[in-house]
JSON list of C-alpha atoms in Angstrom, two decimals:
[
{"chain": "Z", "resi": 94, "resn": "PRO", "atom": "CA", "xyz": [6.49, 22.43, -15.96]},
{"chain": "Z", "resi": 95, "resn": "ALA", "atom": "CA", "xyz": [6.97, 26.06, -16.96]},
{"chain": "Z", "resi": 96, "resn": "LEU", "atom": "CA", "xyz": [5.65, 27.73, -20.28]},
{"chain": "Z", "resi": 97, "resn": "TYR", "atom": "CA", "xyz": [7.78, 30.39, -21.69]},
{"chain": "Z", "resi": 98, "resn": "ASP", "atom": "CA", "xyz": [7.19, 33.02, -24.92]},
{"chain": "Z", "resi": 99, "resn": "VAL", "atom": "CA", "xyz": [9.80, 32.48, -27.22]},
{"chain": "Z", "resi": 100, "resn": "THR", "atom": "CA", "xyz": [10.54, 34.69, -30.32]},
{"chain": "Z", "resi": 101, "resn": "VAL", "atom": "CA", "xyz": [11.88, 32.91, -33.41]},
{"chain": "Z", "resi": 102, "resn": "THR", "atom": "CA", "xyz": [13.77, 34.61, -36.35]},
{"chain": "Z", "resi": 103, "resn": "ALA", "atom": "CA", "xyz": [13.97, 32.93, -39.51]},
{"chain": "Z", "resi": 104, "resn": "PRO", "atom": "CA", "xyz": [16.92, 33.69, -41.99]},
{"chain": "Z", "resi": 105, "resn": "GLY", "atom": "CA", "xyz": [16.02, 36.47, -44.01]},
{"chain": "Z", "resi": 106, "resn": "GLY", "atom": "CA", "xyz": [12.98, 37.34, -42.18]},
{"chain": "Z", "resi": 107, "resn": "GLY", "atom": "CA", "xyz": [11.11, 38.82, -39.34]},
{"chain": "Z", "resi": 108, "resn": "PRO", "atom": "CA", "xyz": [10.95, 37.82, -35.79]},
{"chain": "Z", "resi": 109, "resn": "ALA", "atom": "CA", "xyz": [7.55, 35.52, -35.02]},
{"chain": "Z", "resi": 110, "resn": "PRO", "atom": "CA", "xyz": [6.42, 35.31, -31.51]},
{"chain": "Z", "resi": 111, "resn": "LEU", "atom": "CA", "xyz": [5.44, 31.82, -30.20]},
{"chain": "Z", "resi": 112, "resn": "PRO", "atom": "CA", "xyz": [3.81, 32.62, -27.16]},
{"chain": "Z", "resi": 113, "resn": "GLY", "atom": "CA", "xyz": [3.90, 29.34, -24.72]},
{"chain": "Z", "resi": 114, "resn": "GLY", "atom": "CA", "xyz": [6.38, 27.95, -27.19]},
{"chain": "Z", "resi": 115, "resn": "LEU", "atom": "CA", "xyz": [9.06, 26.73, -24.76]},
{"chain": "Z", "resi": 116, "resn": "ARG", "atom": "CA", "xyz": [8.14, 24.26, -21.93]},
{"chain": "Z", "resi": 117, "resn": "VAL", "atom": "CA", "xyz": [10.70, 23.99, -19.25]},
{"chain": "Z", "resi": 118, "resn": "LEU", "atom": "CA", "xyz": [10.81, 20.61, -17.20]},
{"chain": "Z", "resi": 119, "resn": "SER", "atom": "CA", "xyz": [12.40, 20.39, -13.88]},
{"chain": "Z", "resi": 120, "resn": "PRO", "atom": "CA", "xyz": [14.85, 16.97, -13.68]},
{"chain": "Z", "resi": 121, "resn": "PRO", "atom": "CA", "xyz": [14.13, 13.77, -12.49]},
{"chain": "Z", "resi": 122, "resn": "SER", "atom": "CA", "xyz": [14.18, 13.56, -8.74]},
{"chain": "Z", "resi": 123, "resn": "LEU", "atom": "CA", "xyz": [14.19, 10.10, -7.33]},
{"chain": "Z", "resi": 124, "resn": "ALA", "atom": "CA", "xyz": [12.97, 8.90, -3.88]},
{"chain": "Z", "resi": 125, "resn": "ALA", "atom": "CA", "xyz": [13.13, 5.50, -2.80]},
{"chain": "Z", "resi": 126, "resn": "SER", "atom": "CA", "xyz": [11.65, 3.30, 0.44]},
{"chain": "Z", "resi": 127, "resn": "ALA", "atom": "CA", "xyz": [11.71, -0.10, 1.18]},
{"chain": "Z", "resi": 128, "resn": "ALA", "atom": "CA", "xyz": [9.79, -3.04, 2.72]},
{"chain": "Z", "resi": 129, "resn": "MET", "atom": "CA", "xyz": [10.03, -6.55, 3.41]},
{"chain": "Z", "resi": 130, "resn": "MET", "atom": "CA", "xyz": [6.93, -9.24, 2.93]},
{"chain": "Z", "resi": 131, "resn": "PRO", "atom": "CA", "xyz": [6.21, -11.31, 4.56]},
{"chain": "Z", "resi": 132, "resn": "ASN", "atom": "CA", "xyz": [6.81, -9.74, 8.24]},
{"chain": "Z", "resi": 133, "resn": "SER", "atom": "CA", "xyz": [7.80, -12.99, 9.78]},
{"chain": "Z", "resi": 134, "resn": "ILE", "atom": "CA", "xyz": [10.66, -15.06, 7.98]},
{"chain": "Z", "resi": 135, "resn": "SER", "atom": "CA", "xyz": [12.25, -18.43, 8.92]},
{"chain": "Z", "resi": 136, "resn": "ALA", "atom": "CA", "xyz": [15.56, -19.91, 7.84]},
{"chain": "Z", "resi": 137, "resn": "GLY", "atom": "CA", "xyz": [14.52, -21.86, 4.66]},
{"chain": "Z", "resi": 138, "resn": "GLU", "atom": "CA", "xyz": [11.79, -19.38, 3.64]},
{"chain": "Z", "resi": 139, "resn": "ASP", "atom": "CA", "xyz": [11.20, -16.86, 0.79]},
{"chain": "Z", "resi": 140, "resn": "PHE", "atom": "CA", "xyz": [10.74, -13.38, 1.14]},
{"chain": "Z", "resi": 141, "resn": "THR", "atom": "CA", "xyz": [10.52, -10.24, -1.03]},
{"chain": "Z", "resi": 142, "resn": "LEU", "atom": "CA", "xyz": [12.14, -6.72, -0.57]},
{"chain": "Z", "resi": 143, "resn": "VAL", "atom": "CA", "xyz": [10.22, -4.10, -2.24]},
{"chain": "Z", "resi": 144, "resn": "ILE", "atom": "CA", "xyz": [11.95, -0.91, -3.11]},
{"chain": "Z", "resi": 145, "resn": "SER", "atom": "CA", "xyz": [9.32, 1.76, -4.01]},
{"chain": "Z", "resi": 146, "resn": "VAL", "atom": "CA", "xyz": [10.53, 4.61, -6.24]},
{"chain": "Z", "resi": 147, "resn": "GLN", "atom": "CA", "xyz": [8.74, 7.90, -7.17]},
{"chain": "Z", "resi": 148, "resn": "ASN", "atom": "CA", "xyz": [9.85, 10.35, -9.62]},
{"chain": "Z", "resi": 149, "resn": "GLY", "atom": "CA", "xyz": [9.30, 14.01, -7.80]},
{"chain": "Z", "resi": 150, "resn": "GLY", "atom": "CA", "xyz": [10.61, 15.84, -10.96]},
{"chain": "Z", "resi": 151, "resn": "ASP", "atom": "CA", "xyz": [8.49, 16.88, -14.35]},
{"chain": "Z", "resi": 152, "resn": "ASP", "atom": "CA", "xyz": [11.15, 14.78, -16.83]},
{"chain": "Z", "resi": 153, "resn": "THR", "atom": "CA", "xyz": [11.01, 11.16, -17.44]},
{"chain": "Z", "resi": 154, "resn": "ALA", "atom": "CA", "xyz": [13.53, 9.21, -15.68]},
{"chain": "Z", "resi": 155, "resn": "LEU", "atom": "CA", "xyz": [15.13, 6.66, -17.99]},
{"chain": "Z", "resi": 156, "resn": "GLY", "atom": "CA", "xyz": [16.16, 2.84, -17.04]},
{"chain": "Z", "resi": 157, "resn": "VAL", "atom": "CA", "xyz": [15.20, 3.45, -13.47]},
{"chain": "Z", "resi": 158, "resn": "THR", "atom": "CA", "xyz": [16.57, 0.56, -11.23]},
{"chain": "Z", "resi": 159, "resn": "PRO", "atom": "CA", "xyz": [17.71, -0.04, -7.76]},
{"chain": "Z", "resi": 160, "resn": "ALA", "atom": "CA", "xyz": [21.01, -1.43, -7.50]},
{"chain": "Z", "resi": 161, "resn": "THR", "atom": "CA", "xyz": [21.42, -4.92, -5.95]},
{"chain": "Z", "resi": 162, "resn": "PRO", "atom": "CA", "xyz": [20.93, -4.44, -2.32]},
{"chain": "Z", "resi": 163, "resn": "THR", "atom": "CA", "xyz": [23.62, -4.70, 0.28]},
{"chain": "Z", "resi": 164, "resn": "ALA", "atom": "CA", "xyz": [23.21, -6.81, 3.23]},
{"chain": "Z", "resi": 165, "resn": "THR", "atom": "CA", "xyz": [24.35, -6.18, 6.89]},
{"chain": "Z", "resi": 166, "resn": "GLY", "atom": "CA", "xyz": [23.79, -8.09, 9.85]},
{"chain": "Z", "resi": 167, "resn": "ALA", "atom": "CA", "xyz": [24.37, -11.70, 11.29]},
{"chain": "Z", "resi": 168, "resn": "GLY", "atom": "CA", "xyz": [21.41, -13.13, 9.23]},
{"chain": "Z", "resi": 169, "resn": "ALA", "atom": "CA", "xyz": [21.69, -14.19, 5.67]},
{"chain": "Z", "resi": 170, "resn": "ALA", "atom": "CA", "xyz": [20.00, -14.31, 2.56]},
{"chain": "Z", "resi": 171, "resn": "THR", "atom": "CA", "xyz": [20.47, -15.52, -1.30]},
{"chain": "Z", "resi": 172, "resn": "LEU", "atom": "CA", "xyz": [19.27, -13.28, -3.97]},
{"chain": "Z", "resi": 173, "resn": "VAL", "atom": "CA", "xyz": [17.05, -15.24, -6.19]},
{"chain": "Z", "resi": 174, "resn": "ASP", "atom": "CA", "xyz": [15.48, -12.76, -8.77]},
{"chain": "Z", "resi": 175, "resn": "ALA", "atom": "CA", "xyz": [16.00, -9.08, -9.35]},
{"chain": "Z", "resi": 176, "resn": "PRO", "atom": "CA", "xyz": [13.58, -6.85, -11.08]},
{"chain": "Z", "resi": 177, "resn": "ALA", "atom": "CA", "xyz": [14.06, -5.19, -14.56]},
{"chain": "Z", "resi": 178, "resn": "PRO", "atom": "CA", "xyz": [14.61, -1.54, -15.07]},
{"chain": "Z", "resi": 179, "resn": "ALA", "atom": "CA", "xyz": [11.58, 0.52, -15.96]},
{"chain": "Z", "resi": 180, "resn": "ASP", "atom": "CA", "xyz": [11.19, 4.38, -17.18]},
{"chain": "Z", "resi": 181, "resn": "LEU", "atom": "CA", "xyz": [9.41, 6.47, -15.08]},
{"chain": "Z", "resi": 182, "resn": "ALA", "atom": "CA", "xyz": [7.35, 9.52, -16.11]},
{"chain": "Z", "resi": 183, "resn": "GLY", "atom": "CA", "xyz": [7.44, 13.00, -14.21]},
{"chain": "Z", "resi": 184, "resn": "GLY", "atom": "CA", "xyz": [5.08, 12.09, -10.97]},
{"chain": "Z", "resi": 185, "resn": "ALA", "atom": "CA", "xyz": [4.97, 8.27, -11.50]},
{"chain": "Z", "resi": 186, "resn": "SER", "atom": "CA", "xyz": [6.27, 5.83, -9.22]},
{"chain": "Z", "resi": 187, "resn": "ALA", "atom": "CA", "xyz": [7.13, 1.96, -9.31]},
{"chain": "Z", "resi": 188, "resn": "ASP", "atom": "CA", "xyz": [7.86, -0.97, -7.07]},
{"chain": "Z", "resi": 189, "resn": "PHE", "atom": "CA", "xyz": [10.75, -2.98, -7.80]},
{"chain": "Z", "resi": 190, "resn": "ALA", "atom": "CA", "xyz": [10.82, -6.46, -6.04]},
{"chain": "Z", "resi": 191, "resn": "PHE", "atom": "CA", "xyz": [13.84, -8.53, -5.40]},
{"chain": "Z", "resi": 192, "resn": "HIS", "atom": "CA", "xyz": [13.25, -11.93, -4.17]},
{"chain": "Z", "resi": 193, "resn": "TYR", "atom": "CA", "xyz": [15.44, -13.78, -1.63]},
{"chain": "Z", "resi": 194, "resn": "HIS", "atom": "CA", "xyz": [15.59, -17.34, -0.06]},
{"chain": "Z", "resi": 195, "resn": "ALA", "atom": "CA", "xyz": [16.50, -16.93, 3.88]},
{"chain": "Z", "resi": 196, "resn": "VAL", "atom": "CA", "xyz": [19.71, -19.00, 4.77]},
{"chain": "Z", "resi": 197, "resn": "THR", "atom": "CA", "xyz": [21.08, -18.12, 8.11]},
{"chain": "Z", "resi": 198, "resn": "PRO", "atom": "CA", "xyz": [18.85, -16.88, 11.24]},
{"chain": "Z", "resi": 199, "resn": "GLY", "atom": "CA", "xyz": [19.42, -13.39, 12.85]},
{"chain": "Z", "resi": 200, "resn": "ASP", "atom": "CA", "xyz": [19.12, -9.89, 12.05]},
{"chain": "Z", "resi": 201, "resn": "LEU", "atom": "CA", "xyz": [19.13, -8.81, 8.28]},
{"chain": "Z", "resi": 202, "resn": "THR", "atom": "CA", "xyz": [19.34, -5.01, 7.05]},
{"chain": "Z", "resi": 203, "resn": "LEU", "atom": "CA", "xyz": [18.71, -4.79, 2.86]},
{"chain": "Z", "resi": 204, "resn": "ALA", "atom": "CA", "xyz": [19.65, -1.41, 1.54]},
{"chain": "Z", "resi": 205, "resn": "ALA", "atom": "CA", "xyz": [19.87, -0.19, -1.94]},
{"chain": "Z", "resi": 206, "resn": "ALA", "atom": "CA", "xyz": [19.68, 3.16, -3.88]},
{"chain": "Z", "resi": 207, "resn": "ALA", "atom": "CA", "xyz": [17.67, 3.62, -7.30]},
{"chain": "Z", "resi": 208, "resn": "ALA", "atom": "CA", "xyz": [19.63, 5.50, -10.26]},
{"chain": "Z", "resi": 209, "resn": "GLY", "atom": "CA", "xyz": [18.34, 6.35, -13.77]},
{"chain": "Z", "resi": 210, "resn": "ALA", "atom": "CA", "xyz": [19.06, 9.26, -16.06]},
{"chain": "Z", "resi": 211, "resn": "ASP", "atom": "CA", "xyz": [17.34, 11.96, -17.86]},
{"chain": "Z", "resi": 212, "resn": "GLY", "atom": "CA", "xyz": [16.90, 12.28, -21.95]},
{"chain": "Z", "resi": 213, "resn": "GLY", "atom": "CA", "xyz": [20.41, 13.81, -22.02]},
{"chain": "Z", "resi": 214, "resn": "GLY", "atom": "CA", "xyz": [21.75, 10.88, -20.41]},
{"chain": "Z", "resi": 215, "resn": "HIS", "atom": "CA", "xyz": [22.48, 12.56, -17.15]},
{"chain": "Z", "resi": 216, "resn": "PRO", "atom": "CA", "xyz": [22.61, 10.24, -14.06]},
{"chain": "Z", "resi": 217, "resn": "PHE", "atom": "CA", "xyz": [20.33, 10.71, -11.19]},
{"chain": "Z", "resi": 218, "resn": "THR", "atom": "CA", "xyz": [20.28, 8.48, -7.89]},
{"chain": "Z", "resi": 219, "resn": "SER", "atom": "CA", "xyz": [17.94, 8.55, -4.92]},
{"chain": "Z", "resi": 220, "resn": "ASN", "atom": "CA", "xyz": [18.29, 7.86, -1.42]},
{"chain": "Z", "resi": 221, "resn": "VAL", "atom": "CA", "xyz": [19.17, 5.05, 0.35]},
{"chain": "Z", "resi": 222, "resn": "ALA", "atom": "CA", "xyz": [16.12, 3.17, 1.21]},
{"chain": "Z", "resi": 223, "resn": "SER", "atom": "CA", "xyz": [16.44, 0.31, 3.78]},
{"chain": "Z", "resi": 224, "resn": "ALA", "atom": "CA", "xyz": [14.30, -2.57, 5.47]},
{"chain": "Z", "resi": 225, "resn": "SER", "atom": "CA", "xyz": [15.25, -4.73, 8.64]},
{"chain": "Z", "resi": 226, "resn": "THR", "atom": "CA", "xyz": [13.77, -8.14, 9.68]},
{"chain": "Z", "resi": 227, "resn": "THR", "atom": "CA", "xyz": [14.91, -10.91, 11.97]},
{"chain": "Z", "resi": 228, "resn": "ILE", "atom": "CA", "xyz": [15.30, -14.39, 10.00]},
{"chain": "Z", "resi": 229, "resn": "GLU", "atom": "CA", "xyz": [14.15, -16.86, 12.87]},
{"chain": "Z", "resi": 230, "resn": "THR", "atom": "CA", "xyz": [15.01, -20.38, 13.21]},
{"chain": "Z", "resi": 231, "resn": "ALA", "atom": "CA", "xyz": [12.66, -22.83, 11.59]},
{"chain": "Z", "resi": 232, "resn": "PRO", "atom": "CA", "xyz": [10.13, -24.84, 13.62]},
{"chain": "Z", "resi": 233, "resn": "VAL", "atom": "CA", "xyz": [11.13, -27.98, 14.66]},
{"chain": "Z", "resi": 234, "resn": "LEU", "atom": "CA", "xyz": [8.30, -30.04, 16.15]},
{"chain": "Z", "resi": 235, "resn": "SER", "atom": "CA", "xyz": [8.26, -33.33, 18.42]},
{"chain": "Z", "resi": 236, "resn": "ALA", "atom": "CA", "xyz": [5.37, -34.91, 19.36]},
{"chain": "Z", "resi": 237, "resn": "SER", "atom": "CA", "xyz": [4.42, -37.91, 21.86]},
{"chain": "Z", "resi": 238, "resn": "ALA", "atom": "CA", "xyz": [1.11, -39.91, 22.63]},
{"chain": "Z", "resi": 239, "resn": "THR", "atom": "CA", "xyz": [-0.47, -41.46, 25.76]},
{"chain": "Z", "resi": 240, "resn": "ALA", "atom": "CA", "xyz": [-3.37, -43.79, 25.57]},
{"chain": "Z", "resi": 241, "resn": "THR", "atom": "CA", "xyz": [-5.44, -44.37, 28.81]},
{"chain": "Z", "resi": 242, "resn": "PRO", "atom": "CA", "xyz": [-6.44, -46.67, 30.65]},
{"chain": "Z", "resi": 243, "resn": "ALA", "atom": "CA", "xyz": [-3.27, -48.79, 29.97]},
{"chain": "Z", "resi": 244, "resn": "PRO", "atom": "CA", "xyz": [-3.47, -51.34, 29.34]},
{"chain": "Z", "resi": 245, "resn": "VAL", "atom": "CA", "xyz": [-6.86, -51.60, 27.22]},
{"chain": "Z", "resi": 246, "resn": "SER", "atom": "CA", "xyz": [-9.10, -54.62, 26.71]},
{"chain": "Z", "resi": 247, "resn": "VAL", "atom": "CA", "xyz": [-11.00, -55.21, 23.34]},
{"chain": "Z", "resi": 248, "resn": "GLY", "atom": "CA", "xyz": [-14.50, -53.15, 23.29]},
{"chain": "Z", "resi": 249, "resn": "GLN", "atom": "CA", "xyz": [-13.11, -50.64, 25.81]},
{"chain": "Z", "resi": 250, "resn": "THR", "atom": "CA", "xyz": [-13.00, -46.78, 25.32]},
{"chain": "Z", "resi": 251, "resn": "ILE", "atom": "CA", "xyz": [-9.55, -45.38, 25.52]},
{"chain": "Z", "resi": 252, "resn": "THR", "atom": "CA", "xyz": [-8.46, -41.47, 25.51]},
{"chain": "Z", "resi": 253, "resn": "LEU", "atom": "CA", "xyz": [-5.29, -40.65, 23.29]},
{"chain": "Z", "resi": 254, "resn": "THR", "atom": "CA", "xyz": [-3.40, -37.55, 24.13]},
{"chain": "Z", "resi": 255, "resn": "LEU", "atom": "CA", "xyz": [-0.94, -36.15, 21.43]},
{"chain": "Z", "resi": 256, "resn": "THR", "atom": "CA", "xyz": [1.59, -33.50, 22.73]},
{"chain": "Z", "resi": 257, "resn": "VAL", "atom": "CA", "xyz": [3.22, -31.55, 20.06]},
{"chain": "Z", "resi": 258, "resn": "ALA", "atom": "CA", "xyz": [6.21, -29.19, 21.01]},
{"chain": "Z", "resi": 259, "resn": "ASN", "atom": "CA", "xyz": [8.07, -26.49, 19.25]},
{"chain": "Z", "resi": 260, "resn": "ALA", "atom": "CA", "xyz": [11.82, -26.22, 19.95]},
{"chain": "Z", "resi": 261, "resn": "ARG", "atom": "CA", "xyz": [12.51, -23.36, 17.65]},
{"chain": "Z", "resi": 262, "resn": "GLN", "atom": "CA", "xyz": [11.50, -19.55, 17.31]},
{"chain": "Z", "resi": 263, "resn": "SER", "atom": "CA", "xyz": [9.14, -19.50, 14.61]},
{"chain": "Z", "resi": 264, "resn": "THR", "atom": "CA", "xyz": [5.71, -20.34, 15.06]},
{"chain": "Z", "resi": 265, "resn": "ALA", "atom": "CA", "xyz": [4.49, -23.13, 13.40]},
{"chain": "Z", "resi": 266, "resn": "SER", "atom": "CA", "xyz": [1.14, -22.92, 11.82]},
{"chain": "Z", "resi": 267, "resn": "ALA", "atom": "CA", "xyz": [-1.53, -25.03, 11.23]},
{"chain": "Z", "resi": 268, "resn": "VAL", "atom": "CA", "xyz": [-0.36, -27.86, 13.30]}
]
């Protein structure tokens, strides 16, 4: 912000200097970036798109919120929860979390711009921020067991082998 000297003249009076009496602020300037969490998503899982917005201006940006993200690609997700607006002071930043449920496997890109206004009601919009991921098919496990020797007699030691296979893209954890 810049400070300027001002001279005020009162009705019927003389000039009165006010050194540094006028403060000029640069208007809000919004910049956005995006990220999806977690990085690996399977159909049927929940994930979060975070739009990070920074106000690079001096003046406060009021009611800042990203628009509902637009989706492109073969993958599909359902919006579960959207963030509330927030005021951003000059130089401040905030994260806005959109919660989704992954529905259809495939590539998915979500994109949105943030918008707000200055104290005079003048609107400001950020760049469009986007994040991409691939929604994978959920793991489908199958198992088979074999015992050796076969047949088994009472009191005899046997070895049991369990084989587990995953027929889909996603990694099955903690199997």
